[in-house]
mmCIF file of C-alpha atoms and ligand atoms in Angstrom:
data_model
loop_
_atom_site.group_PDB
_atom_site.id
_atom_site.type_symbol
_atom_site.label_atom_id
_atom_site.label_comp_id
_atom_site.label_asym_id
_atom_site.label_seq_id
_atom_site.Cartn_x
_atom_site.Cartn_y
_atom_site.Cartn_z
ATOM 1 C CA UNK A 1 -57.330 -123.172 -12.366
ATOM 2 C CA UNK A 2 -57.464 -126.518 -14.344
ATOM 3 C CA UNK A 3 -58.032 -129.500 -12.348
ATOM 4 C CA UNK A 4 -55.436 -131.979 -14.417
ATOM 5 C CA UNK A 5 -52.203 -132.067 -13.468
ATOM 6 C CA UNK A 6 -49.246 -131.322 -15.582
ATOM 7 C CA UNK A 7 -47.767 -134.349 -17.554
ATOM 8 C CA UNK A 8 -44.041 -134.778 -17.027
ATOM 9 C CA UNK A 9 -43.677 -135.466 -20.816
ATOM 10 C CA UNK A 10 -40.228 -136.106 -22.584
ATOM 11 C CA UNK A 11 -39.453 -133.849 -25.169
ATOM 12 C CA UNK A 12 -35.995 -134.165 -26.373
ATOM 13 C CA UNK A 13 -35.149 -133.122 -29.373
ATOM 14 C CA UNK A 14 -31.625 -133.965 -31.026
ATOM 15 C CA UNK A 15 -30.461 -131.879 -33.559
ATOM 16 C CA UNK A 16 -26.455 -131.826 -33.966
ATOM 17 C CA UNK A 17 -23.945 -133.889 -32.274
ATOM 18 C CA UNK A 18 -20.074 -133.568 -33.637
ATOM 19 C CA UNK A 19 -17.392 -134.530 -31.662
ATOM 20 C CA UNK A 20 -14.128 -132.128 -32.362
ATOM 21 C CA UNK A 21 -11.422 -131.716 -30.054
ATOM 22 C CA UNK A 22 -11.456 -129.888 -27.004
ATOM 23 C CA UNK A 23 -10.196 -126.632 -26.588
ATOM 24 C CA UNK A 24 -9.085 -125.050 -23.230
ATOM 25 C CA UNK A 25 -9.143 -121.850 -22.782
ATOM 26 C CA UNK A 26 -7.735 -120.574 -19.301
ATOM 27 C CA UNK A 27 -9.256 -117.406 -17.908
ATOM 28 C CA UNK A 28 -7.458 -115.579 -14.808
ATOM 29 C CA UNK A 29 -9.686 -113.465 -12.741
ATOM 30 C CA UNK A 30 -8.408 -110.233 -11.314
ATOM 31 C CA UNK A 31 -9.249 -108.776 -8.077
ATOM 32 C CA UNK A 32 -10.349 -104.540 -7.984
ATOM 33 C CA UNK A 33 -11.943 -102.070 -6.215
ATOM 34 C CA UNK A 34 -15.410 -100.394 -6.832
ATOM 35 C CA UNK A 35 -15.595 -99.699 -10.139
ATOM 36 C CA UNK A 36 -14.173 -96.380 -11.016
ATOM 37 C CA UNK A 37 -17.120 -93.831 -11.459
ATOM 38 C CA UNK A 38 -19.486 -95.552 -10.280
ATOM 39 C CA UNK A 39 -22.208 -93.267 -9.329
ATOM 40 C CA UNK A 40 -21.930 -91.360 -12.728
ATOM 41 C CA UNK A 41 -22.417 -94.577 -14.572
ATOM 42 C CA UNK A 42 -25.571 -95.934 -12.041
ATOM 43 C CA UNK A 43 -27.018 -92.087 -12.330
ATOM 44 C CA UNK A 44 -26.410 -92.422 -16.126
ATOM 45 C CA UNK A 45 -27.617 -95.754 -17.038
ATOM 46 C CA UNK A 46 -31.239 -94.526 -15.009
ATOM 47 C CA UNK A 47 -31.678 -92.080 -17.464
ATOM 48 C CA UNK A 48 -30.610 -94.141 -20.658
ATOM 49 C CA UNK A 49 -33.611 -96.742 -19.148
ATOM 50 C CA UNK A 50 -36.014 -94.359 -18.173
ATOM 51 C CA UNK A 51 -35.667 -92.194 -20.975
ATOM 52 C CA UNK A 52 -34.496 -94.646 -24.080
ATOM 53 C CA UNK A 53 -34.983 -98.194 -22.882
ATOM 54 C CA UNK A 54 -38.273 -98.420 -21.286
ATOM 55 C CA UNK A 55 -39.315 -94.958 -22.424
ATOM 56 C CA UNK A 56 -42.500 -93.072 -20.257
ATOM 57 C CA UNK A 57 -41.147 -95.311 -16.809
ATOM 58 C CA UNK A 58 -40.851 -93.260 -14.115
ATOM 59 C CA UNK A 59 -37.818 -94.041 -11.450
ATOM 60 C CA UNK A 60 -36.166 -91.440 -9.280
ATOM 61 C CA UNK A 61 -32.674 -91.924 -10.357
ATOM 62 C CA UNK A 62 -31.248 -90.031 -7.645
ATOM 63 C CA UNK A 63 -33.246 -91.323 -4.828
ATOM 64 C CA UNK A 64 -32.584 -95.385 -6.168
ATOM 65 C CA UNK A 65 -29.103 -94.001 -6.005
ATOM 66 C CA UNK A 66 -29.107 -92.712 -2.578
ATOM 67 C CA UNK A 67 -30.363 -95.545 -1.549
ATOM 68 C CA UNK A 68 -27.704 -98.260 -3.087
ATOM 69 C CA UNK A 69 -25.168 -96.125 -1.492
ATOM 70 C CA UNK A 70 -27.115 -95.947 1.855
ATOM 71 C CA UNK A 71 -26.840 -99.816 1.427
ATOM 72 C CA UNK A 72 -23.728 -100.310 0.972
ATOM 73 C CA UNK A 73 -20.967 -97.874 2.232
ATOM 74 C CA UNK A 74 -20.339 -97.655 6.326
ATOM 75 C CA UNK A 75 -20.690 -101.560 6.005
ATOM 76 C CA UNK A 76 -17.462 -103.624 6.348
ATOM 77 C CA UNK A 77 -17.154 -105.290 2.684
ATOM 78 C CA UNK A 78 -18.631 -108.657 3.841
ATOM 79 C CA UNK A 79 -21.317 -107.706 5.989
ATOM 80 C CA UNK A 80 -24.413 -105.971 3.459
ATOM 81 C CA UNK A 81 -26.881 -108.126 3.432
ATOM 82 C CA UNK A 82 -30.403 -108.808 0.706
ATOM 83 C CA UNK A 83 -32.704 -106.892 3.563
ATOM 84 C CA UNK A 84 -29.767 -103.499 3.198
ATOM 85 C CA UNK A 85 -31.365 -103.501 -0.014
ATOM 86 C CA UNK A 86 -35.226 -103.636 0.706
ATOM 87 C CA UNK A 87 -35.484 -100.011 0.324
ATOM 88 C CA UNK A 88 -33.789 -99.391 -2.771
ATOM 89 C CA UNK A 89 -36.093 -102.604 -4.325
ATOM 90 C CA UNK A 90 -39.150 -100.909 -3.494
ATOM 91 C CA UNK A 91 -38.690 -97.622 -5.410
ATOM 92 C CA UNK A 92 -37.865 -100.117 -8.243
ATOM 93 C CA UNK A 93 -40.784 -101.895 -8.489
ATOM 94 C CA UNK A 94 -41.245 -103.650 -12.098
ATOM 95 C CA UNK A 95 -43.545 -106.304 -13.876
ATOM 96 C CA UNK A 96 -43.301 -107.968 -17.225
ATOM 97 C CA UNK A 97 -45.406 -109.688 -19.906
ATOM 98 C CA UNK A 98 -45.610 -113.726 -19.322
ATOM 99 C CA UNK A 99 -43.293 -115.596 -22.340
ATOM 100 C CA UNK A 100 -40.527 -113.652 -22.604
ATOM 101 C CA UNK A 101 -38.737 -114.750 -19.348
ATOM 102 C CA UNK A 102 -35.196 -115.964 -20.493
ATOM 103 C CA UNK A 103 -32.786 -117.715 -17.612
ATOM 104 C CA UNK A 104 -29.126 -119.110 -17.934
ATOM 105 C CA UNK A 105 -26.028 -120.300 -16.376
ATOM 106 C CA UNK A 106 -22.886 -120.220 -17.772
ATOM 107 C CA UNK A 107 -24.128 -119.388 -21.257
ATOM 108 C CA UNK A 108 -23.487 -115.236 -20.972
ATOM 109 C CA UNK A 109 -22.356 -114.259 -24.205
ATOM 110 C CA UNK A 110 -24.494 -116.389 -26.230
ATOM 111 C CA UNK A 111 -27.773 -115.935 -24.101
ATOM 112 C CA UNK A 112 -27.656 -112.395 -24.399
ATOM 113 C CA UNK A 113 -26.992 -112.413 -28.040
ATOM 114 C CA UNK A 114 -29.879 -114.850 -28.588
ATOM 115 C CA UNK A 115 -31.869 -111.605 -26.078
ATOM 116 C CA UNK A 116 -30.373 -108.942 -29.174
ATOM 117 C CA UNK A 117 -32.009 -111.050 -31.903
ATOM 118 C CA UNK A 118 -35.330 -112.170 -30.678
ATOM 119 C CA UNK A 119 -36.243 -108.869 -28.821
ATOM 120 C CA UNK A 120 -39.346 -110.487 -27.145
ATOM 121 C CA UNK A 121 -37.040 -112.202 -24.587
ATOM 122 C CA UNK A 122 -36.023 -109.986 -21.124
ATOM 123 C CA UNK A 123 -33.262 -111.699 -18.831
ATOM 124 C CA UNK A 124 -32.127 -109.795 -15.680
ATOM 125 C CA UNK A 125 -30.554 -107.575 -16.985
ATOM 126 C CA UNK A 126 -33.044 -106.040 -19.083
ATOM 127 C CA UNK A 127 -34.961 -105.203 -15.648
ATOM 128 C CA UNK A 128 -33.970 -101.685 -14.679
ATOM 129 C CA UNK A 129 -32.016 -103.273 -11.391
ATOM 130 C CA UNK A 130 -29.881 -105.507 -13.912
ATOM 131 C CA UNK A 131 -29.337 -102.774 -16.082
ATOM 132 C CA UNK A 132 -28.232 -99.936 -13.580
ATOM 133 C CA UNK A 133 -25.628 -102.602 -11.768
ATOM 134 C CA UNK A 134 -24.518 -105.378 -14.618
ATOM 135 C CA UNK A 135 -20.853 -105.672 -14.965
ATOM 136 C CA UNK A 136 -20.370 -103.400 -11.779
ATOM 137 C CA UNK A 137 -18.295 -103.865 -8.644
ATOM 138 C CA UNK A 138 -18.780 -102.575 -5.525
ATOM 139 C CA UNK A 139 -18.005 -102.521 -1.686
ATOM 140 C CA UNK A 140 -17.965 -100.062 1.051
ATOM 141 C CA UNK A 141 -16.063 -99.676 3.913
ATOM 142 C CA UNK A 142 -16.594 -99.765 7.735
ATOM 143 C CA UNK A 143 -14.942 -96.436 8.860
ATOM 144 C CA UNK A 144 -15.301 -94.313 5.494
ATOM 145 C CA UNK A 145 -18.461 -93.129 3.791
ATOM 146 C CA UNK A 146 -17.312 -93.653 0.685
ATOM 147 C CA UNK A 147 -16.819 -96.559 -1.715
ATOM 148 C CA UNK A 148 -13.571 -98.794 -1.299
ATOM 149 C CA UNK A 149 -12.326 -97.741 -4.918
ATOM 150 C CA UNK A 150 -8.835 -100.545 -4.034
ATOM 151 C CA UNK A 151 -10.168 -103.376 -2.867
ATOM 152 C CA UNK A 152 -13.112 -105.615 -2.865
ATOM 153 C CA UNK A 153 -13.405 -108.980 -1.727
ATOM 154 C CA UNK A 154 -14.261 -112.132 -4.052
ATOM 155 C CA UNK A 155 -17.955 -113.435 -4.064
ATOM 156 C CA UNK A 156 -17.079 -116.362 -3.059
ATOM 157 C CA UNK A 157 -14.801 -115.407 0.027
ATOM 158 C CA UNK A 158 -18.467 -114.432 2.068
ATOM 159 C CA UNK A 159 -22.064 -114.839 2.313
ATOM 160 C CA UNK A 160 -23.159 -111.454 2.146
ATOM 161 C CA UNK A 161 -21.203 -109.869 -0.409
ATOM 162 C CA UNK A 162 -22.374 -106.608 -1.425
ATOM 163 C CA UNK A 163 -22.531 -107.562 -4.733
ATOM 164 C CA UNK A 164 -24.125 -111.152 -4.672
ATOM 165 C CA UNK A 165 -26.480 -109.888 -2.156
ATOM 166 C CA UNK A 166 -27.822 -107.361 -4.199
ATOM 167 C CA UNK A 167 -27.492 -109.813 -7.428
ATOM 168 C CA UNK A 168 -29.518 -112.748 -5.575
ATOM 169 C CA UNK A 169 -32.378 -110.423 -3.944
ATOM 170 C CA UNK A 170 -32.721 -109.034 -7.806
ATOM 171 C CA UNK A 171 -32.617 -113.250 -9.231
ATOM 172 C CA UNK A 172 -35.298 -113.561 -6.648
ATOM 173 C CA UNK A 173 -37.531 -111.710 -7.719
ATOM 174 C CA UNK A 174 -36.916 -111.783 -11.349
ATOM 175 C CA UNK A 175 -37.664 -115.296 -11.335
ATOM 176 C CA UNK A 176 -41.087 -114.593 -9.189
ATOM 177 C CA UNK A 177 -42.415 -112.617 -11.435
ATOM 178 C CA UNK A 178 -41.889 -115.731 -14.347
ATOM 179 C CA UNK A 179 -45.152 -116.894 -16.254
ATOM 180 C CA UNK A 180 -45.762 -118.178 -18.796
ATOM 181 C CA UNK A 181 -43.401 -120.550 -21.317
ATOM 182 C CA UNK A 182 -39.839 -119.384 -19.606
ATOM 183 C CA UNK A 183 -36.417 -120.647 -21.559
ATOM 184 C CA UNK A 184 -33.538 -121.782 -19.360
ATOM 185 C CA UNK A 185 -30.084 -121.596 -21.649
ATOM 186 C CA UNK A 186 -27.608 -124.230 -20.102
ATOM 187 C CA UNK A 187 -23.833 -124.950 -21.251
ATOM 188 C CA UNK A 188 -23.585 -128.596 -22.422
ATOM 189 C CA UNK A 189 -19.812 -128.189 -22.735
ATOM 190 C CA UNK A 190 -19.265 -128.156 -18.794
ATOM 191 C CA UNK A 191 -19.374 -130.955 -16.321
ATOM 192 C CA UNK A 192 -22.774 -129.589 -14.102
ATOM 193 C CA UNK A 193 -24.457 -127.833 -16.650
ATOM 194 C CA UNK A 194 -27.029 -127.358 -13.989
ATOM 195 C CA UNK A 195 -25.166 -126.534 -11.094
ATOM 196 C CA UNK A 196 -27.080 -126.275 -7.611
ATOM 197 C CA UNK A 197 -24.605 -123.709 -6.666
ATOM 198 C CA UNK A 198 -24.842 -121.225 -9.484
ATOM 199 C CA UNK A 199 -27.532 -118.307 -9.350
ATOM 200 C CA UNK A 200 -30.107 -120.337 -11.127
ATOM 201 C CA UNK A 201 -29.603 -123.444 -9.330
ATOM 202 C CA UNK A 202 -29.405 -121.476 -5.905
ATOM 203 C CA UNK A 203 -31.857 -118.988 -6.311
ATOM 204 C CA UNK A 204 -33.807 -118.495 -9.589
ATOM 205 C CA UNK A 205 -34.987 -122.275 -9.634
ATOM 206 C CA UNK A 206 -36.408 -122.477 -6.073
ATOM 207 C CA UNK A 207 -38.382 -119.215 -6.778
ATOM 208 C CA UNK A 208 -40.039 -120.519 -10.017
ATOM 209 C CA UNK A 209 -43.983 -120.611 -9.316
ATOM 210 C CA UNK A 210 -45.488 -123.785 -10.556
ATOM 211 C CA UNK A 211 -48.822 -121.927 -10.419
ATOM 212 C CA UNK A 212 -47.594 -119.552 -13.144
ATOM 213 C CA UNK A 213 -45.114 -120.954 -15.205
ATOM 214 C CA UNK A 214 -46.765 -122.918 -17.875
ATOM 215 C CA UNK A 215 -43.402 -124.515 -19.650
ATOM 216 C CA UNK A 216 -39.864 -124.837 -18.701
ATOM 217 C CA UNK A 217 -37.706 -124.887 -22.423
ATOM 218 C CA UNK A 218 -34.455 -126.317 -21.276
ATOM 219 C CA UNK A 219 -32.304 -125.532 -24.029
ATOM 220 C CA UNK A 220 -28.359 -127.227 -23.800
ATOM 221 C CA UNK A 221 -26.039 -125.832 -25.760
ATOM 222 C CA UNK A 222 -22.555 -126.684 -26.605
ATOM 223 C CA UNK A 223 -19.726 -125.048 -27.994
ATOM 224 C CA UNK A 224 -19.081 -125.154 -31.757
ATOM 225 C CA UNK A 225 -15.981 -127.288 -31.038
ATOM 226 C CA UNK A 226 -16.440 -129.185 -27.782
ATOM 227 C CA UNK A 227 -16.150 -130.374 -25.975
ATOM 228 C CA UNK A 228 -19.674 -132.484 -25.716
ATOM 229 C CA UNK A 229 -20.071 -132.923 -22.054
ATOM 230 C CA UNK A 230 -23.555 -133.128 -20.979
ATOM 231 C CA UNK A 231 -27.093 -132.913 -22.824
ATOM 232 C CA UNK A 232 -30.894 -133.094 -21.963
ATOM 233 C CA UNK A 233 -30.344 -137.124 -21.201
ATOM 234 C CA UNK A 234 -26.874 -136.660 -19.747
ATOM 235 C CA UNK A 235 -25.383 -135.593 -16.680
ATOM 236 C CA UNK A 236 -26.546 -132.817 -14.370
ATOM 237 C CA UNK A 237 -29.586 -131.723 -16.785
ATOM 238 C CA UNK A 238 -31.150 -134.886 -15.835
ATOM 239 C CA UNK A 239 -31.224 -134.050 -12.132
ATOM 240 C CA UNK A 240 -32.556 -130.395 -12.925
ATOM 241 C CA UNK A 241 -35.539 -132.528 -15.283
ATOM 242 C CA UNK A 242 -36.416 -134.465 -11.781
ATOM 243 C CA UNK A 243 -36.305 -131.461 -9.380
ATOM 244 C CA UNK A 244 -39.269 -129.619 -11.808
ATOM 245 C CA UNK A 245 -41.034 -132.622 -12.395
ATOM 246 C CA UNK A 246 -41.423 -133.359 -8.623
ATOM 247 C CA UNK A 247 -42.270 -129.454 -8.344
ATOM 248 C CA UNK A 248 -45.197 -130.179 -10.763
ATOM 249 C CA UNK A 249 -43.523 -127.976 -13.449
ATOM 250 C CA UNK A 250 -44.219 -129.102 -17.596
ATOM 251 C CA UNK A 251 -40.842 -128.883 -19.216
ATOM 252 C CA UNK A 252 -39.457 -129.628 -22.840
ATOM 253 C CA UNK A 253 -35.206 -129.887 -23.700
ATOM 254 C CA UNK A 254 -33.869 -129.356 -26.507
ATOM 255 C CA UNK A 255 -30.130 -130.407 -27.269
ATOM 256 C CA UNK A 256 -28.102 -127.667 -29.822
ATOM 257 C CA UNK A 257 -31.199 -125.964 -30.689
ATOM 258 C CA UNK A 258 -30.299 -124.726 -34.298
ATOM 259 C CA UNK A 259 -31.010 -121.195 -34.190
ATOM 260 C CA UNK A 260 -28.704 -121.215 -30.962
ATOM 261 C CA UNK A 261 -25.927 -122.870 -33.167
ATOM 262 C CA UNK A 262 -26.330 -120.643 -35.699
ATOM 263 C CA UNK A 263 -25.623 -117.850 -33.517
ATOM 264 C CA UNK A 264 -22.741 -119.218 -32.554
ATOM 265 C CA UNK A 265 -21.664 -120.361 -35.867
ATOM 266 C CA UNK A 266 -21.842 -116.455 -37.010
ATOM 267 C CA UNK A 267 -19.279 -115.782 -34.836
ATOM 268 C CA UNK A 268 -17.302 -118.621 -35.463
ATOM 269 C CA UNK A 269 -17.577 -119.729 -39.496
ATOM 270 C CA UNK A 270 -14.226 -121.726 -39.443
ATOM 271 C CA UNK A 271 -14.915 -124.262 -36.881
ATOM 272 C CA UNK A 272 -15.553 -127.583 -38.714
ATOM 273 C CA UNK A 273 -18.580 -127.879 -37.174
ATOM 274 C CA UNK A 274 -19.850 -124.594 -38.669
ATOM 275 C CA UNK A 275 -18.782 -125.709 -42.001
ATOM 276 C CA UNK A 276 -20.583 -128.786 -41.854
ATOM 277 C CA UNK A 277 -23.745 -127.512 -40.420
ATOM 278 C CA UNK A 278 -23.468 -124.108 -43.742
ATOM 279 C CA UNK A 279 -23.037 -127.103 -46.023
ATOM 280 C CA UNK A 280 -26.005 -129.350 -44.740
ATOM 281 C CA UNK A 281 -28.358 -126.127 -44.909
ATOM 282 C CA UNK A 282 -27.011 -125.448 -48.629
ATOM 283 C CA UNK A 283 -27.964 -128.884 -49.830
ATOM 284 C CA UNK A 284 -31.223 -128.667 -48.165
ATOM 285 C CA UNK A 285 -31.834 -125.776 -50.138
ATOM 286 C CA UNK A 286 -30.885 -126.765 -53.364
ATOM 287 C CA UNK A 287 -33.359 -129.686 -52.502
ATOM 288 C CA UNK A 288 -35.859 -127.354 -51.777
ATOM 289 C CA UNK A 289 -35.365 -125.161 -54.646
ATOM 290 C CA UNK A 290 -34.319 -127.841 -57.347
HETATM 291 C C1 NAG B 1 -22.099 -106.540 10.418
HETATM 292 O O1 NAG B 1 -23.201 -105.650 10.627
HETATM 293 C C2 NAG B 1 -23.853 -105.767 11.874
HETATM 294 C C3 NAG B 1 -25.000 -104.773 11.902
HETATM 295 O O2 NAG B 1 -25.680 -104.717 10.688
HETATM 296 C C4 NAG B 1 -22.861 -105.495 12.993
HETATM 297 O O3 NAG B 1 -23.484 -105.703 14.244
HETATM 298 C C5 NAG B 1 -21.643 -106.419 12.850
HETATM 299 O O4 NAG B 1 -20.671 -106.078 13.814
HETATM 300 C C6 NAG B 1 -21.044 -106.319 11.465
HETATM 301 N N1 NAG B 1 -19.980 -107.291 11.296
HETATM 302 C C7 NAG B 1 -18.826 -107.016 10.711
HETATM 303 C C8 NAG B 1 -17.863 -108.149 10.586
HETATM 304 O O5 NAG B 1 -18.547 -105.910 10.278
HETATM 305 C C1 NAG B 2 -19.551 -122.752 -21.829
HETATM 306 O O1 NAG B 2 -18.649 -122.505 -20.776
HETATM 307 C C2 NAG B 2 -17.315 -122.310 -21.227
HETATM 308 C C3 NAG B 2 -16.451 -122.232 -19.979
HETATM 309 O O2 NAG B 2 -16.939 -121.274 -19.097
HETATM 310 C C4 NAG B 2 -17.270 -121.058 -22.089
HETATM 311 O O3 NAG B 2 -15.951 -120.845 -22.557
HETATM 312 C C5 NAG B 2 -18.212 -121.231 -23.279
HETATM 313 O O4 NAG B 2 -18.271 -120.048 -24.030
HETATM 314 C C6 NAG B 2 -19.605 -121.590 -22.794
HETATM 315 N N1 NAG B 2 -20.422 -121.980 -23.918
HETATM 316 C C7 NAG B 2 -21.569 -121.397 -24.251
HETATM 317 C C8 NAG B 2 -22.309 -121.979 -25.387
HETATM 318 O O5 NAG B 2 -21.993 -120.413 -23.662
HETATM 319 C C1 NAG B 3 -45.219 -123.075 -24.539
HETATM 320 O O1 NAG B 3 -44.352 -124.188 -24.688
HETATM 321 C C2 NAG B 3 -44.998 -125.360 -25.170
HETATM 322 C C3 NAG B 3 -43.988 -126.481 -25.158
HETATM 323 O O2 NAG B 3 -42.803 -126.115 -25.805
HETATM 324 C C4 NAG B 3 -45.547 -125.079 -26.580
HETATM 325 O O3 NAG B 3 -46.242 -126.203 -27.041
HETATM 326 C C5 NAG B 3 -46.486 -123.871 -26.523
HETATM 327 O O4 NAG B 3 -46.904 -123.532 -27.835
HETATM 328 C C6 NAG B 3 -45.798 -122.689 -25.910
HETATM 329 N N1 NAG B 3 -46.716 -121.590 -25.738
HETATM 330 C C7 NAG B 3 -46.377 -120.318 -25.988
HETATM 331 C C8 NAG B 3 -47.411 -119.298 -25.719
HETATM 332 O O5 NAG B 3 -45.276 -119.997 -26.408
#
């Protein structure tokens, strides 16, 4: 192990700051059951991996499923706890290459398609646990030994949700296993950015091993059009900085990383923003080329 210890350097890179209005988008969340065929699509998504994702890895699909289901149903909907799941864990077991790691909070839909285009990058649920159970919901029931297909509970209505339990014992371990350079993918267009309560703040952070993570990459993104909220010298990014340098971690943050607006910007050509930033890249071009 080298004997010096790791600088606490500041890296910040600026690349794009435009201020547009602020859009606000509501979102209502809905409350439902287990999700309907459940087992099918567990039993189902096993194979896909096994066979097509991570092809030659051998899992017992049925036996991971007995398992989850062992876990969970004769439970009361609030009471299945990280330790219910020990034994499905351990017929999962699962380790990856160092530099790919990719975390995030509150960045889903651009983190994972920043995952589709650089391929070398794995976030949870590219690990056959994430895989089998992302986008699922599920919750048993105290006197029936099956699923509760009406009702579950909210996450945030009890501490050992079936479904966070089973999320936060996967986080756990995901982040454990880090080495290497990881990336950490924040939203710069909400107030706590960093937010101690969200899985990486809670969970992912605290299980980050100094010893073998070489570099956090902070990277804060924003919307396209706002709003502009926090970045690597503002707000709750700042406090997230302190916490790994007084773990002894290196880090580097980067503000609107331009391959990260660029994704967004495919999706989004009209915003003004987008415009701009097609325009800028055009002149350098014709600079280059001319
Ligand atoms: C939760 O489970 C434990 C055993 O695992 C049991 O003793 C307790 O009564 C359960 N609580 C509820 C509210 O169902
Ligand atoms: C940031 O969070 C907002 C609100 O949840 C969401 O609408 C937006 O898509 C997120 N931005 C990025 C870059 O992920
Ligand atoms: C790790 O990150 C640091 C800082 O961004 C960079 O200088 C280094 O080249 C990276 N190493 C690898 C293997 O990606």
């Amino acid at each position: 192990m080298p004997s010096m210890k790791p600088a606490c350097l500041l890296i910040i890179s600026f690349t794009i700051w435009l201020i547009v209005p602020h859009l606000c988008l509501a979102s209502v969340q809905a409350m439902f059951g287990t999700t309907p065929n459940i087992k099918h699509i567990v039993i189902g998504r096993c194979f896909t991996y096994t066979t097509l994702v991570q092809t030659g890895s051998r899992y017992d699909c049925e036996e991971i499923w007995k398992q989850f289901e062992k876990a969970v149903v004769q439970r009361s909907s609030c009471n299945v706890t990280e330790e219910h799941y020990f034994k499905m864990f351990n017929m999962m077991p699962q380790i990856w290459p160092c530099d790919r790691f990719l975390f995030w909070s509150k960045t889903r839909m651009l983190v994972h398609s920043y995952a589709a285009v650089f391929r070398h990058f794995w976030t949870l649920e590219d690990t056959l646990v994430g895989y089998l159970f992302n986008d699922l919901i599920w919750c048993g029931q105290e006197e029936d030994s099956d699923f509760d297909f009406n009702y579950c509970p909210a996450w945030s209505t009890c501490r050992t949700h079936p479904v966070y339990s089973l999320w936060k014992h996967a986080s756990k371990n995901f982040a454990e296993m880090a080495c290497g350079n990881i990336t950490v993918l924040l939203n710069g267009s909400i107030v706590n950015a960093f937010n101690r309560k969200s899985m990486f703040g809670s969970v992912e952070l605290d299980s980050l091993n100094p010893q073998r993570v070489n570099y956090v990459n902070i990277k804060v993104v924003t919307n396209p059009e706002g709003p502009h909220i926090e970045s690597c010298s503002r707000g709750s990014v700042v406090e997230l900085i302190q916490i790994l340098c007084s773990r002894g971690f290196r880090w580097t943050c980067t503000d609107n990383d331009l391959t990260l607006v660029i994704l967004q910007c495919i999706q989004d050509l009209n915003q003004p923003s987008c415009k701009m930033l097609a325009n800028s890249l055009l002149q350098q071009k014709d600079l280059t080329t001319t």
